[in-house]
């Protein structure tokens, strides 16, 4: 484990209220749907959910980044090891979301539930419409806010998005394990 300290520059760029509102709606729905008893007034909380950034876009494949299979194995292993039963998954590929979800249901002795922003916001049609109208970078900001609250986060080492979530989450946890499994890291 490497203790890490970064300047707190991320706090100077506060997302707009719409982004925060959508992230809050997702967290609320995640908590209610899976009975997580999440307390919005607290920071990172134990035993709530695993945040995973599954980076499998065409550009990642072309650059020979960590494969879908390896990322999936890393995230499901970490989720099981930490005894979490819910994964908040960030991924831009619908087929990969479905593959990941299918594998999660059979990975542990108990079902590991997989939730995405769109899946959770489907319960709030007006918010889903707002979310769908956002640009891809704006949707990433929503996901970023939700991932920051995850009990444990996993991402691929090649992704700057994953590194940014990891660096920001470290402020709440204090350390991370780079290379926890081939091609990934966990907090």
Tab-separated table of C-alpha atoms in Angstrom:
chain	number	residue	atom	x	y	z
A	1	UNK	CA	0.000	0.000	0.000
A	2	UNK	CA	1.308	3.415	-0.950
A	3	UNK	CA	0.234	6.392	1.143
A	4	UNK	CA	-0.413	9.189	-1.252
A	5	UNK	CA	-0.897	12.909	-0.896
A	6	UNK	CA	-2.030	15.270	-3.622
A	7	UNK	CA	-2.776	18.974	-3.535
A	8	UNK	CA	-6.454	19.562	-3.009
A	9	UNK	CA	-6.959	21.310	-6.353
A	10	UNK	CA	-10.011	19.223	-7.305
A	11	UNK	CA	-12.134	21.076	-4.774
A	12	UNK	CA	-11.621	24.355	-6.598
A	13	UNK	CA	-13.618	23.112	-9.587
A	14	UNK	CA	-17.112	22.557	-8.228
A	15	UNK	CA	-19.526	20.854	-10.656
A	16	UNK	CA	-22.693	22.689	-11.603
A	17	UNK	CA	-25.841	22.013	-9.563
A	18	UNK	CA	-27.431	19.880	-12.311
A	19	UNK	CA	-24.497	17.447	-12.185
A	20	UNK	CA	-24.645	17.264	-8.389
A	21	UNK	CA	-28.434	16.825	-8.411
A	22	UNK	CA	-28.223	13.897	-10.837
A	23	UNK	CA	-25.421	12.296	-8.805
A	24	UNK	CA	-27.478	12.733	-5.628
A	25	UNK	CA	-30.506	11.149	-7.290
A	26	UNK	CA	-28.364	8.201	-8.376
A	27	UNK	CA	-26.937	7.762	-4.866
A	28	UNK	CA	-30.401	8.004	-3.308
A	29	UNK	CA	-31.843	5.467	-5.757
A	30	UNK	CA	-28.858	3.131	-5.359
A	31	UNK	CA	-29.295	3.213	-1.590
A	32	UNK	CA	-33.067	2.654	-1.705
A	33	UNK	CA	-33.022	-0.043	-4.387
A	34	UNK	CA	-30.331	-2.129	-2.675
A	35	UNK	CA	-31.123	-1.177	0.945
A	36	UNK	CA	-27.646	0.282	1.512
A	37	UNK	CA	-28.696	2.790	4.173
A	38	UNK	CA	-26.395	5.362	2.617
A	39	UNK	CA	-26.114	8.598	4.600
A	40	UNK	CA	-25.634	11.518	2.205
A	41	UNK	CA	-24.215	13.733	4.939
A	42	UNK	CA	-21.206	11.431	5.376
A	43	UNK	CA	-18.289	10.880	3.018
A	44	UNK	CA	-17.007	7.465	1.987
A	45	UNK	CA	-18.843	4.829	4.022
A	46	UNK	CA	-17.976	1.204	4.700
A	47	UNK	CA	-19.993	-1.727	3.408
A	48	UNK	CA	-22.030	0.193	0.814
A	49	UNK	CA	-20.985	-0.382	-2.812
A	50	UNK	CA	-18.046	-1.015	-5.125
A	51	UNK	CA	-17.356	1.592	-7.810
A	52	UNK	CA	-15.899	0.218	-11.054
A	53	UNK	CA	-14.676	2.022	-14.149
A	54	UNK	CA	-14.747	-0.565	-16.944
A	55	UNK	CA	-12.716	1.060	-19.721
A	56	UNK	CA	-13.282	-0.965	-22.888
A	57	UNK	CA	-13.812	1.592	-25.650
A	58	UNK	CA	-12.421	1.104	-29.150
A	59	UNK	CA	-9.510	3.436	-28.383
A	60	UNK	CA	-8.601	1.409	-25.272
A	61	UNK	CA	-8.691	-1.820	-27.274
A	62	UNK	CA	-6.589	-0.294	-30.067
A	63	UNK	CA	-4.001	0.850	-27.512
A	64	UNK	CA	-3.935	-2.654	-25.991
A	65	UNK	CA	-5.141	-1.507	-22.575
A	66	UNK	CA	-6.187	-4.008	-19.925
A	67	UNK	CA	-8.767	-6.370	-21.429
A	68	UNK	CA	-12.445	-6.611	-20.547
A	69	UNK	CA	-11.794	-10.055	-19.103
A	70	UNK	CA	-8.967	-8.916	-16.815
A	71	UNK	CA	-10.770	-5.775	-15.649
A	72	UNK	CA	-13.907	-7.810	-14.946
A	73	UNK	CA	-11.944	-10.408	-12.999
A	74	UNK	CA	-10.183	-7.678	-10.971
A	75	UNK	CA	-13.389	-5.829	-10.097
A	76	UNK	CA	-15.444	-8.900	-9.221
A	77	UNK	CA	-12.590	-10.315	-7.126
A	78	UNK	CA	-12.251	-7.026	-5.226
A	79	UNK	CA	-16.011	-6.785	-4.719
A	80	UNK	CA	-16.156	-10.335	-3.358
A	81	UNK	CA	-13.039	-9.822	-1.193
A	82	UNK	CA	-14.564	-6.690	0.347
A	83	UNK	CA	-17.894	-8.499	0.837
A	84	UNK	CA	-19.838	-5.928	-1.160
A	85	UNK	CA	-22.986	-6.974	-3.004
A	86	UNK	CA	-23.504	-3.943	-5.271
A	87	UNK	CA	-21.309	-2.535	-8.028
A	88	UNK	CA	-21.872	0.909	-9.504
A	89	UNK	CA	-20.471	0.380	-12.996
A	90	UNK	CA	-19.226	3.100	-15.314
A	91	UNK	CA	-18.792	1.872	-18.885
A	92	UNK	CA	-19.686	3.361	-22.265
A	93	UNK	CA	-20.281	0.002	-23.984
A	94	UNK	CA	-23.792	-1.440	-23.535
A	95	UNK	CA	-22.708	-4.938	-24.668
A	96	UNK	CA	-19.879	-4.883	-22.100
A	97	UNK	CA	-22.278	-3.703	-19.375
A	98	UNK	CA	-24.515	-6.700	-20.156
A	99	UNK	CA	-21.561	-9.135	-20.231
A	100	UNK	CA	-20.204	-7.747	-16.954
A	101	UNK	CA	-23.627	-7.942	-15.293
A	102	UNK	CA	-24.106	-11.540	-16.406
A	103	UNK	CA	-20.702	-12.536	-15.024
A	104	UNK	CA	-21.349	-10.684	-11.750
A	105	UNK	CA	-24.515	-12.693	-11.119
A	106	UNK	CA	-22.571	-15.959	-11.197
A	107	UNK	CA	-19.264	-14.880	-9.638
A	108	UNK	CA	-19.933	-15.084	-5.901
A	109	UNK	CA	-22.053	-17.415	-3.788
A	110	UNK	CA	-24.505	-14.501	-3.586
A	111	UNK	CA	-25.611	-12.302	-6.469
A	112	UNK	CA	-23.525	-9.225	-7.050
A	113	UNK	CA	-25.928	-6.575	-8.309
A	114	UNK	CA	-24.724	-4.198	-11.014
A	115	UNK	CA	-26.165	-0.708	-11.389
A	116	UNK	CA	-25.419	2.082	-13.850
A	117	UNK	CA	-26.532	5.699	-13.962
A	118	UNK	CA	-29.022	5.025	-16.766
A	119	UNK	CA	-30.378	1.936	-15.000
A	120	UNK	CA	-30.975	3.845	-11.751
A	121	UNK	CA	-32.287	7.001	-13.405
A	122	UNK	CA	-34.831	4.930	-15.357
A	123	UNK	CA	-36.815	5.047	-12.107
A	124	UNK	CA	-36.883	8.856	-12.452
A	125	UNK	CA	-37.889	9.569	-16.090
A	126	UNK	CA	-37.419	13.350	-15.897
A	127	UNK	CA	-33.899	12.920	-14.496
A	128	UNK	CA	-33.118	10.258	-17.096
A	129	UNK	CA	-34.124	12.718	-19.832
A	130	UNK	CA	-31.850	15.363	-18.308
A	131	UNK	CA	-28.999	12.839	-18.038
A	132	UNK	CA	-29.462	11.639	-21.632
A	133	UNK	CA	-29.281	15.245	-22.867
A	134	UNK	CA	-25.870	15.773	-21.256
A	135	UNK	CA	-22.694	15.542	-23.286
A	136	UNK	CA	-20.419	12.559	-22.688
A	137	UNK	CA	-17.989	14.628	-20.547
A	138	UNK	CA	-20.914	15.912	-18.458
A	139	UNK	CA	-22.197	12.356	-17.902
A	140	UNK	CA	-18.663	11.447	-16.829
A	141	UNK	CA	-18.836	14.171	-14.178
A	142	UNK	CA	-22.037	12.633	-12.817
A	143	UNK	CA	-20.349	9.211	-12.673
A	144	UNK	CA	-17.261	10.777	-11.094
A	145	UNK	CA	-19.372	12.183	-8.248
A	146	UNK	CA	-20.985	8.779	-7.605
A	147	UNK	CA	-17.674	6.890	-7.809
A	148	UNK	CA	-16.142	9.273	-5.262
A	149	UNK	CA	-18.628	7.985	-2.676
A	150	UNK	CA	-17.967	4.271	-3.301
A	151	UNK	CA	-16.663	2.168	-0.419
A	152	UNK	CA	-14.008	0.691	-2.696
A	153	UNK	CA	-13.084	1.844	-6.191
A	154	UNK	CA	-11.397	-0.076	-8.988
A	155	UNK	CA	-10.137	1.208	-12.304
A	156	UNK	CA	-7.622	0.378	-14.974
A	157	UNK	CA	-4.137	1.858	-14.636
A	158	UNK	CA	-4.157	3.217	-18.188
A	159	UNK	CA	-7.155	5.494	-17.635
A	160	UNK	CA	-6.700	9.087	-16.475
A	161	UNK	CA	-10.367	9.102	-15.386
A	162	UNK	CA	-9.701	6.142	-13.069
A	163	UNK	CA	-6.557	7.787	-11.735
A	164	UNK	CA	-8.470	10.985	-11.015
A	165	UNK	CA	-11.185	9.125	-9.110
A	166	UNK	CA	-8.508	7.190	-7.239
A	167	UNK	CA	-6.539	10.298	-6.338
A	168	UNK	CA	-9.648	12.113	-5.122
A	169	UNK	CA	-10.905	9.097	-3.137
A	170	UNK	CA	-7.519	8.735	-1.483
A	171	UNK	CA	-8.211	11.931	0.424
A	172	UNK	CA	-10.998	10.070	2.196
A	173	UNK	CA	-9.236	6.721	2.640
A	174	UNK	CA	-5.553	7.603	2.824
A	175	UNK	CA	-3.920	4.852	0.759
A	176	UNK	CA	-4.285	2.742	-2.337
A	177	UNK	CA	-2.852	-0.417	-3.796
A	178	UNK	CA	-1.565	0.169	-7.318
A	179	UNK	CA	-1.261	-3.072	-9.212
A	180	UNK	CA	-3.596	-4.834	-6.785
A	181	UNK	CA	-4.187	-7.127	-9.701
A	182	UNK	CA	-2.668	-7.057	-13.160
A	183	UNK	CA	-3.710	-3.889	-14.944
A	184	UNK	CA	-5.726	-2.335	-12.156
A	185	UNK	CA	-5.803	-0.700	-8.800
A	186	UNK	CA	-8.141	-0.669	-5.862
A	187	UNK	CA	-8.840	1.751	-3.077
